[in-house]
């Protein structure tokens, strides 16, 4: 028998299950919000969007902010089409996007990714800004945002900057946002045939074992494949995209792209799925998502008669 | 008829365990072990005692001084004096003015433990199937062996032997309301208010754990936010009472949801081996082996094995069998009952096995079951008589539905059938006290409604049927263990079937008294303008006018009823070791399910479901149908997704509802409920218990449907997509 000595260390920080009190700050304008953030000492002030991630972190004692800055009064609960690009305010509840017919028609993959986040009640609170801000490796939205080349508009003390979402994301709970910066909106440059597929053990309020986003964009490189459920976060798989050489790749090309994606993705084994199962899922789901995306492409305008 | 508790529950007006309060109440928190197996070397409670708001901190030493007679050789001693036996086992407890203060102080206790070897899994103890010497292994805490007929001979001459091994996982009851209680010492009496299925059983149990006389303990049930077997014997109550002794104040303890999972009394994993000998297309002999993980349990766990193993013989005629099972002590919390304890797991193994065997023989799975099915007057494996039993009728109804579903079934879909039996706990006793007042009937009760309706609705329906009173003239009044009549508790599907018999007797006694008073052969009651009227033929008399002055002074006419079931016997010559469980009143379930299997990912979709349920008499049809639907959905959780995951060092990886996956409403398929009546049970008006039977065949039915769809059998529960994918050799 081993006689290791184990310790249950005395915990001096706040244990799980003990509520913390914080001061809620509700600035009236974006400028005021940025000013307040800039004036706060490091790590003392958290930004609250829908709160579906932040409040759980506070409850589980992963975060214990002194102050919480609410974005409730920000004029960012909008959705607007500028030509064929869609601009979504960062604090718009996901539910509004889900109920928008045009979003469903023009960005079907984004709509699919949003539709199955949590439950209807959760989507009535959760926001795109919060999903990017949390940067969860398991996020269902980030693969689609990446595949659609979404851009993030960031507001900070020195004004506004705009970057592709891929450059803003880092790893779980970490983005390239400065301490006094806020996500103001997300811009989807163009409508695109697109597809999002996930697999979970259960459809509602479960974490996706993998998520697969595919899109066909107007600008080259047209095909985009991005995966979620991998470490340290969702990413594009350009090697797999490169296999696809036309708007309507053959079954063989789809299969090869899917296999390339499965080979390249950095999966790990955890309690939700083993690494090998995740690879297996990707091989199947990338192929299916590509086919669905092809099926969603507009039919060529003048259907030519088959020439013999 | 609207349930009397529905509206106040919707308004949040009823007090659950978590709502309990008392003036001057303190909050409790538990200090829990950091390892799954070890000895406490040092524990420093002094620091916690000095923390803000802390009123009492108790550890093993305090237990010895405050309650010197507390039992230590029980599965859940208040604190382990010698050995920590599972991770998270409470080693000390704190009471403070606020919950936050209690939790902070509990977290501040440092514990130093000498770690011992952890045996968290069955494979750690018996990597191979145990040999005959296994019974002496110190991990074996229960051993049952029964045998009948010329088993070896039949296996030797069999035309075919079908052998398989199945594995099942631990499942949690997941009552929405966590365990919660409030303890206080009033004039030397230990008083506990708690969310429990069994106030009287709890009184006995808590008294023995604390080492106090039962007469010194008063138990009062709160409303129960779901039990499913998890709110039976003593669990958190001793901590609240110990802290109440130490602090002199009322103490409330409510578990966090993580604690619910980490301390819970749940079903644990099992390994089941089945060998079946066949001659001329029929089963002629069976061998059954069971290894049952019983967690940190003590020797004497025969009951658990004997009980579980019976389901492995099934509702089938068995000429010759040899069944043997071991209960194994592992470093997990002591196991406990979960709706139809261990039946869904056993039936998953047995009915998968039978289904596969039928297919191997080229027989129709339903017909093959019918050939072997118990009918009334058959004898069970332990030579007990089978009473009226709706299995054959259920199989026939299922065959008709299956034939309809079969036509036009899409590729990738499959249909599975499974059946099971249940033995309603009509043996356990109970008493009823009815009080007929001028304006209505009062039923006096010790146990609260646990959610299924068997108390608020079931008991009242029995009284309605006997007396003719409308539902709104019947009220249930709840008492504590000092004022309410004794009852064994809400478990074993027995409330209506057993306690209902006591209510029926009391109601009949009332009826008889009144009939005598009006000089009629029988009477019926009705109400008019809030007055109870006694009706005989065309005569209607006010009840008040029929009461004696003494009864009028007491407020009404009282009647008692008792039901204590006769002890059932098994043929003891067949039992070589331990004890097998004698059965009472048989109820059959036959379930049918259509699934869609994704052949590339292993994902299972439930397309539709039908449950053919032998209920004796449905005395309250909507309630029975609701129980069947609920049982099916809960069973789908066991079948597809629910699984407690432990690491080899005994840590639970998924102590919460994110990764312990309970079915949600979106997972519920269309469920067709077909109640089979006419095979009378022992309950009032021929009712059989219905709480547990509908969960039993669900995992097996799903597994059989998957086999039908894919030709591949999955040997382990739950059938998660990854497990199915492995069975399909996709990875
Ligand atoms: C039950 C449940 C189920 C869930 N299911 C899913 C699911 O299926 N798929 C999925 O992807 N996610 C899921 N989530 C996670 C979560 O709902 C999403 O990540 C959601 O989009 C977060 O948005 P929020 O507005 O609630 O974020 P918040 O909690 O408000 O914020 C999250 C983080 O982002 C920061 N932040 C918020 N807004 C901004 C902003 N405008 N600018 C800068 N930083 C900001 C916050 O400071 C915080 O660090 C689930 C969560 C729960 C509780």
mmCIF file with all atom_site columns, C-alpha atoms in Angstrom, chain B residues 547-661:
data_model
loop_
_atom_site.group_PDB
_atom_site.id
_atom_site.type_symbol
_atom_site.label_atom_id
_atom_site.label_alt_id
_atom_site.label_comp_id
_atom_site.label_asym_id
_atom_site.label_entity_id
_atom_site.label_seq_id
_atom_site.pdbx_PDB_ins_code
_atom_site.Cartn_x
_atom_site.Cartn_y
_atom_site.Cartn_z
_atom_site.occupancy
_atom_site.B_iso_or_equiv
_atom_site.pdbx_formal_charge
_atom_site.auth_seq_id
_atom_site.auth_comp_id
_atom_site.auth_asym_id
_atom_site.auth_atom_id
_atom_site.pdbx_PDB_model_num
ATOM 1   C CA . UNK B 1 547 ? -72.834 11.950  14.468  1.00 0.00 ? 547 UNK B CA 1
ATOM 2   C CA . UNK B 1 548 ? -72.841 11.177  18.178  1.00 0.00 ? 548 UNK B CA 1
ATOM 3   C CA . UNK B 1 549 ? -72.347 14.141  20.523  1.00 0.00 ? 549 UNK B CA 1
ATOM 4   C CA . UNK B 1 550 ? -68.814 12.912  21.228  1.00 0.00 ? 550 UNK B CA 1
ATOM 5   C CA . UNK B 1 551 ? -68.041 12.746  17.516  1.00 0.00 ? 551 UNK B CA 1
ATOM 6   C CA . UNK B 1 552 ? -69.545 16.150  16.990  1.00 0.00 ? 552 UNK B CA 1
ATOM 7   C CA . UNK B 1 553 ? -67.323 17.524  19.722  1.00 0.00 ? 553 UNK B CA 1
ATOM 8   C CA . UNK B 1 554 ? -64.295 15.828  18.175  1.00 0.00 ? 554 UNK B CA 1
ATOM 9   C CA . UNK B 1 555 ? -65.206 17.324  14.795  1.00 0.00 ? 555 UNK B CA 1
ATOM 10  C CA . UNK B 1 556 ? -66.212 14.157  12.987  1.00 0.00 ? 556 UNK B CA 1
ATOM 11  C CA . UNK B 1 557 ? -66.133 10.420  12.595  1.00 0.00 ? 557 UNK B CA 1
ATOM 12  C CA . UNK B 1 558 ? -62.784 8.666   12.589  1.00 0.00 ? 558 UNK B CA 1
ATOM 13  C CA . UNK B 1 559 ? -61.824 5.370   10.954  1.00 0.00 ? 559 UNK B CA 1
ATOM 14  C CA . UNK B 1 560 ? -58.638 3.371   10.716  1.00 0.00 ? 560 UNK B CA 1
ATOM 15  C CA . UNK B 1 561 ? -57.313 0.943   8.166   1.00 0.00 ? 561 UNK B CA 1
ATOM 16  C CA . UNK B 1 562 ? -54.226 -1.221  8.223   1.00 0.00 ? 562 UNK B CA 1
ATOM 17  C CA . UNK B 1 563 ? -52.440 -3.087  5.524   1.00 0.00 ? 563 UNK B CA 1
ATOM 18  C CA . UNK B 1 564 ? -49.575 -5.393  6.308   1.00 0.00 ? 564 UNK B CA 1
ATOM 19  C CA . UNK B 1 565 ? -48.750 -7.743  3.459   1.00 0.00 ? 565 UNK B CA 1
ATOM 20  C CA . UNK B 1 566 ? -48.207 -11.403 4.100   1.00 0.00 ? 566 UNK B CA 1
ATOM 21  C CA . UNK B 1 567 ? -44.603 -12.487 3.968   1.00 0.00 ? 567 UNK B CA 1
ATOM 22  C CA . UNK B 1 568 ? -43.795 -14.176 0.681   1.00 0.00 ? 568 UNK B CA 1
ATOM 23  C CA . UNK B 1 569 ? -41.804 -17.373 0.589   1.00 0.00 ? 569 UNK B CA 1
ATOM 24  C CA . UNK B 1 570 ? -39.328 -18.758 -1.868  1.00 0.00 ? 570 UNK B CA 1
ATOM 25  C CA . UNK B 1 571 ? -38.221 -22.350 -2.242  1.00 0.00 ? 571 UNK B CA 1
ATOM 26  C CA . UNK B 1 572 ? -35.221 -22.171 0.083   1.00 0.00 ? 572 UNK B CA 1
ATOM 27  C CA . UNK B 1 573 ? -33.731 -25.396 -1.289  1.00 0.00 ? 573 UNK B CA 1
ATOM 28  C CA . UNK B 1 574 ? -32.804 -23.522 -4.447  1.00 0.00 ? 574 UNK B CA 1
ATOM 29  C CA . UNK B 1 575 ? -30.801 -20.893 -2.595  1.00 0.00 ? 575 UNK B CA 1
ATOM 30  C CA . UNK B 1 576 ? -27.257 -22.062 -1.854  1.00 0.00 ? 576 UNK B CA 1
ATOM 31  C CA . UNK B 1 577 ? -25.799 -18.794 -0.605  1.00 0.00 ? 577 UNK B CA 1
ATOM 32  C CA . UNK B 1 578 ? -27.187 -15.478 0.575   1.00 0.00 ? 578 UNK B CA 1
ATOM 33  C CA . UNK B 1 579 ? -30.787 -14.504 0.035   1.00 0.00 ? 579 UNK B CA 1
ATOM 34  C CA . UNK B 1 580 ? -32.881 -14.008 -3.032  1.00 0.00 ? 580 UNK B CA 1
ATOM 35  C CA . UNK B 1 581 ? -35.705 -11.538 -3.133  1.00 0.00 ? 581 UNK B CA 1
ATOM 36  C CA . UNK B 1 582 ? -39.217 -12.910 -2.891  1.00 0.00 ? 582 UNK B CA 1
ATOM 37  C CA . UNK B 1 583 ? -41.644 -11.333 -5.287  1.00 0.00 ? 583 UNK B CA 1
ATOM 38  C CA . UNK B 1 584 ? -45.049 -9.916  -4.525  1.00 0.00 ? 584 UNK B CA 1
ATOM 39  C CA . UNK B 1 585 ? -47.382 -8.734  -7.153  1.00 0.00 ? 585 UNK B CA 1
ATOM 40  C CA . UNK B 1 586 ? -46.308 -8.940  -10.765 1.00 0.00 ? 586 UNK B CA 1
ATOM 41  C CA . UNK B 1 587 ? -46.739 -6.212  -13.353 1.00 0.00 ? 587 UNK B CA 1
ATOM 42  C CA . UNK B 1 588 ? -45.544 -6.550  -16.933 1.00 0.00 ? 588 UNK B CA 1
ATOM 43  C CA . UNK B 1 589 ? -44.141 -3.937  -19.299 1.00 0.00 ? 589 UNK B CA 1
ATOM 44  C CA . UNK B 1 590 ? -43.701 -4.439  -23.024 1.00 0.00 ? 590 UNK B CA 1
ATOM 45  C CA . UNK B 1 591 ? -42.079 -1.578  -24.894 1.00 0.00 ? 591 UNK B CA 1
ATOM 46  C CA . UNK B 1 592 ? -41.551 -0.900  -28.545 1.00 0.00 ? 592 UNK B CA 1
ATOM 47  C CA . UNK B 1 593 ? -39.335 1.751   -30.055 1.00 0.00 ? 593 UNK B CA 1
ATOM 48  C CA . UNK B 1 594 ? -38.286 2.876   -33.488 1.00 0.00 ? 594 UNK B CA 1
ATOM 49  C CA . UNK B 1 595 ? -34.856 4.443   -33.809 1.00 0.00 ? 595 UNK B CA 1
ATOM 50  C CA . UNK B 1 596 ? -32.877 6.071   -36.587 1.00 0.00 ? 596 UNK B CA 1
ATOM 51  C CA . UNK B 1 597 ? -29.181 5.291   -36.399 1.00 0.00 ? 597 UNK B CA 1
ATOM 52  C CA . UNK B 1 598 ? -26.613 7.444   -38.130 1.00 0.00 ? 598 UNK B CA 1
ATOM 53  C CA . UNK B 1 599 ? -24.365 4.731   -39.558 1.00 0.00 ? 599 UNK B CA 1
ATOM 54  C CA . UNK B 1 600 ? -21.455 7.143   -39.875 1.00 0.00 ? 600 UNK B CA 1
ATOM 55  C CA . UNK B 1 601 ? -21.460 8.791   -36.456 1.00 0.00 ? 601 UNK B CA 1
ATOM 56  C CA . UNK B 1 602 ? -23.291 6.338   -34.205 1.00 0.00 ? 602 UNK B CA 1
ATOM 57  C CA . UNK B 1 603 ? -25.883 8.917   -33.228 1.00 0.00 ? 603 UNK B CA 1
ATOM 58  C CA . UNK B 1 604 ? -29.274 7.477   -32.259 1.00 0.00 ? 604 UNK B CA 1
ATOM 59  C CA . UNK B 1 605 ? -32.507 9.336   -32.846 1.00 0.00 ? 605 UNK B CA 1
ATOM 60  C CA . UNK B 1 606 ? -35.680 8.104   -31.165 1.00 0.00 ? 606 UNK B CA 1
ATOM 61  C CA . UNK B 1 607 ? -38.441 8.227   -33.771 1.00 0.00 ? 607 UNK B CA 1
ATOM 62  C CA . UNK B 1 608 ? -41.433 6.921   -31.845 1.00 0.00 ? 608 UNK B CA 1
ATOM 63  C CA . UNK B 1 609 ? -42.254 4.909   -28.788 1.00 0.00 ? 609 UNK B CA 1
ATOM 64  C CA . UNK B 1 610 ? -45.067 2.687   -27.565 1.00 0.00 ? 610 UNK B CA 1
ATOM 65  C CA . UNK B 1 611 ? -45.504 1.333   -24.048 1.00 0.00 ? 611 UNK B CA 1
ATOM 66  C CA . UNK B 1 612 ? -47.871 -1.552  -23.328 1.00 0.00 ? 612 UNK B CA 1
ATOM 67  C CA . UNK B 1 613 ? -48.307 -1.485  -19.615 1.00 0.00 ? 613 UNK B CA 1
ATOM 68  C CA . UNK B 1 614 ? -49.997 -4.079  -17.429 1.00 0.00 ? 614 UNK B CA 1
ATOM 69  C CA . UNK B 1 615 ? -51.554 -1.878  -14.752 1.00 0.00 ? 615 UNK B CA 1
ATOM 70  C CA . UNK B 1 616 ? -54.233 -4.150  -13.338 1.00 0.00 ? 616 UNK B CA 1
ATOM 71  C CA . UNK B 1 617 ? -56.864 -1.440  -13.109 1.00 0.00 ? 617 UNK B CA 1
ATOM 72  C CA . UNK B 1 618 ? -56.129 2.168   -13.982 1.00 0.00 ? 618 UNK B CA 1
ATOM 73  C CA . UNK B 1 619 ? -57.903 3.776   -11.061 1.00 0.00 ? 619 UNK B CA 1
ATOM 74  C CA . UNK B 1 620 ? -56.685 7.204   -12.133 1.00 0.00 ? 620 UNK B CA 1
ATOM 75  C CA . UNK B 1 621 ? -56.027 7.070   -15.848 1.00 0.00 ? 621 UNK B CA 1
ATOM 76  C CA . UNK B 1 622 ? -54.405 10.478  -16.487 1.00 0.00 ? 622 UNK B CA 1
ATOM 77  C CA . UNK B 1 623 ? -52.033 9.914   -13.577 1.00 0.00 ? 623 UNK B CA 1
ATOM 78  C CA . UNK B 1 624 ? -51.121 6.442   -14.836 1.00 0.00 ? 624 UNK B CA 1
ATOM 79  C CA . UNK B 1 625 ? -50.473 7.709   -18.350 1.00 0.00 ? 625 UNK B CA 1
ATOM 80  C CA . UNK B 1 626 ? -48.294 10.494  -16.979 1.00 0.00 ? 626 UNK B CA 1
ATOM 81  C CA . UNK B 1 627 ? -46.266 7.969   -14.985 1.00 0.00 ? 627 UNK B CA 1
ATOM 82  C CA . UNK B 1 628 ? -45.725 5.852   -18.090 1.00 0.00 ? 628 UNK B CA 1
ATOM 83  C CA . UNK B 1 629 ? -44.605 8.825   -20.162 1.00 0.00 ? 629 UNK B CA 1
ATOM 84  C CA . UNK B 1 630 ? -42.299 10.008  -17.390 1.00 0.00 ? 630 UNK B CA 1
ATOM 85  C CA . UNK B 1 631 ? -40.843 6.542   -16.939 1.00 0.00 ? 631 UNK B CA 1
ATOM 86  C CA . UNK B 1 632 ? -40.118 6.230   -20.643 1.00 0.00 ? 632 UNK B CA 1
ATOM 87  C CA . UNK B 1 633 ? -38.365 9.589   -20.858 1.00 0.00 ? 633 UNK B CA 1
ATOM 88  C CA . UNK B 1 634 ? -36.338 8.853   -17.728 1.00 0.00 ? 634 UNK B CA 1
ATOM 89  C CA . UNK B 1 635 ? -35.453 5.437   -19.157 1.00 0.00 ? 635 UNK B CA 1
ATOM 90  C CA . UNK B 1 636 ? -34.274 7.071   -22.362 1.00 0.00 ? 636 UNK B CA 1
ATOM 91  C CA . UNK B 1 637 ? -31.750 8.933   -20.220 1.00 0.00 ? 637 UNK B CA 1
ATOM 92  C CA . UNK B 1 638 ? -30.393 5.641   -18.859 1.00 0.00 ? 638 UNK B CA 1
ATOM 93  C CA . UNK B 1 639 ? -30.424 4.256   -22.382 1.00 0.00 ? 639 UNK B CA 1
ATOM 94  C CA . UNK B 1 640 ? -28.739 7.065   -24.251 1.00 0.00 ? 640 UNK B CA 1
ATOM 95  C CA . UNK B 1 641 ? -26.860 9.556   -22.179 1.00 0.00 ? 641 UNK B CA 1
ATOM 96  C CA . UNK B 1 642 ? -26.869 9.332   -18.382 1.00 0.00 ? 642 UNK B CA 1
ATOM 97  C CA . UNK B 1 643 ? -23.608 8.113   -16.960 1.00 0.00 ? 643 UNK B CA 1
ATOM 98  C CA . UNK B 1 644 ? -21.581 8.979   -13.903 1.00 0.00 ? 644 UNK B CA 1
ATOM 99  C CA . UNK B 1 645 ? -17.939 9.031   -14.964 1.00 0.00 ? 645 UNK B CA 1
ATOM 100 C CA . UNK B 1 646 ? -15.255 8.219   -12.426 1.00 0.00 ? 646 UNK B CA 1
ATOM 101 C CA . UNK B 1 647 ? -11.500 8.426   -12.831 1.00 0.00 ? 647 UNK B CA 1
ATOM 102 C CA . UNK B 1 648 ? -9.395  5.466   -11.664 1.00 0.00 ? 648 UNK B CA 1
ATOM 103 C CA . UNK B 1 649 ? -8.591  7.445   -8.516  1.00 0.00 ? 649 UNK B CA 1
ATOM 104 C CA . UNK B 1 650 ? -12.255 7.736   -7.650  1.00 0.00 ? 650 UNK B CA 1
ATOM 105 C CA . UNK B 1 651 ? -13.010 11.259  -8.744  1.00 0.00 ? 651 UNK B CA 1
ATOM 106 C CA . UNK B 1 652 ? -16.367 11.961  -10.352 1.00 0.00 ? 652 UNK B CA 1
ATOM 107 C CA . UNK B 1 653 ? -15.721 13.800  -13.602 1.00 0.00 ? 653 UNK B CA 1
ATOM 108 C CA . UNK B 1 654 ? -19.239 15.044  -14.192 1.00 0.00 ? 654 UNK B CA 1
ATOM 109 C CA . UNK B 1 655 ? -20.806 16.227  -10.949 1.00 0.00 ? 655 UNK B CA 1
ATOM 110 C CA . UNK B 1 656 ? -23.408 18.444  -12.567 1.00 0.00 ? 656 UNK B CA 1
ATOM 111 C CA . UNK B 1 657 ? -26.036 18.670  -15.241 1.00 0.00 ? 657 UNK B CA 1
ATOM 112 C CA . UNK B 1 658 ? -23.751 19.953  -17.975 1.00 0.00 ? 658 UNK B CA 1
ATOM 113 C CA . UNK B 1 659 ? -21.946 16.648  -18.411 1.00 0.00 ? 659 UNK B CA 1
ATOM 114 C CA . UNK B 1 660 ? -24.417 14.356  -16.685 1.00 0.00 ? 660 UNK B CA 1
ATOM 115 C CA . UNK B 1 661 ? -26.902 14.412  -19.492 1.00 0.00 ? 661 UNK B CA 1
#
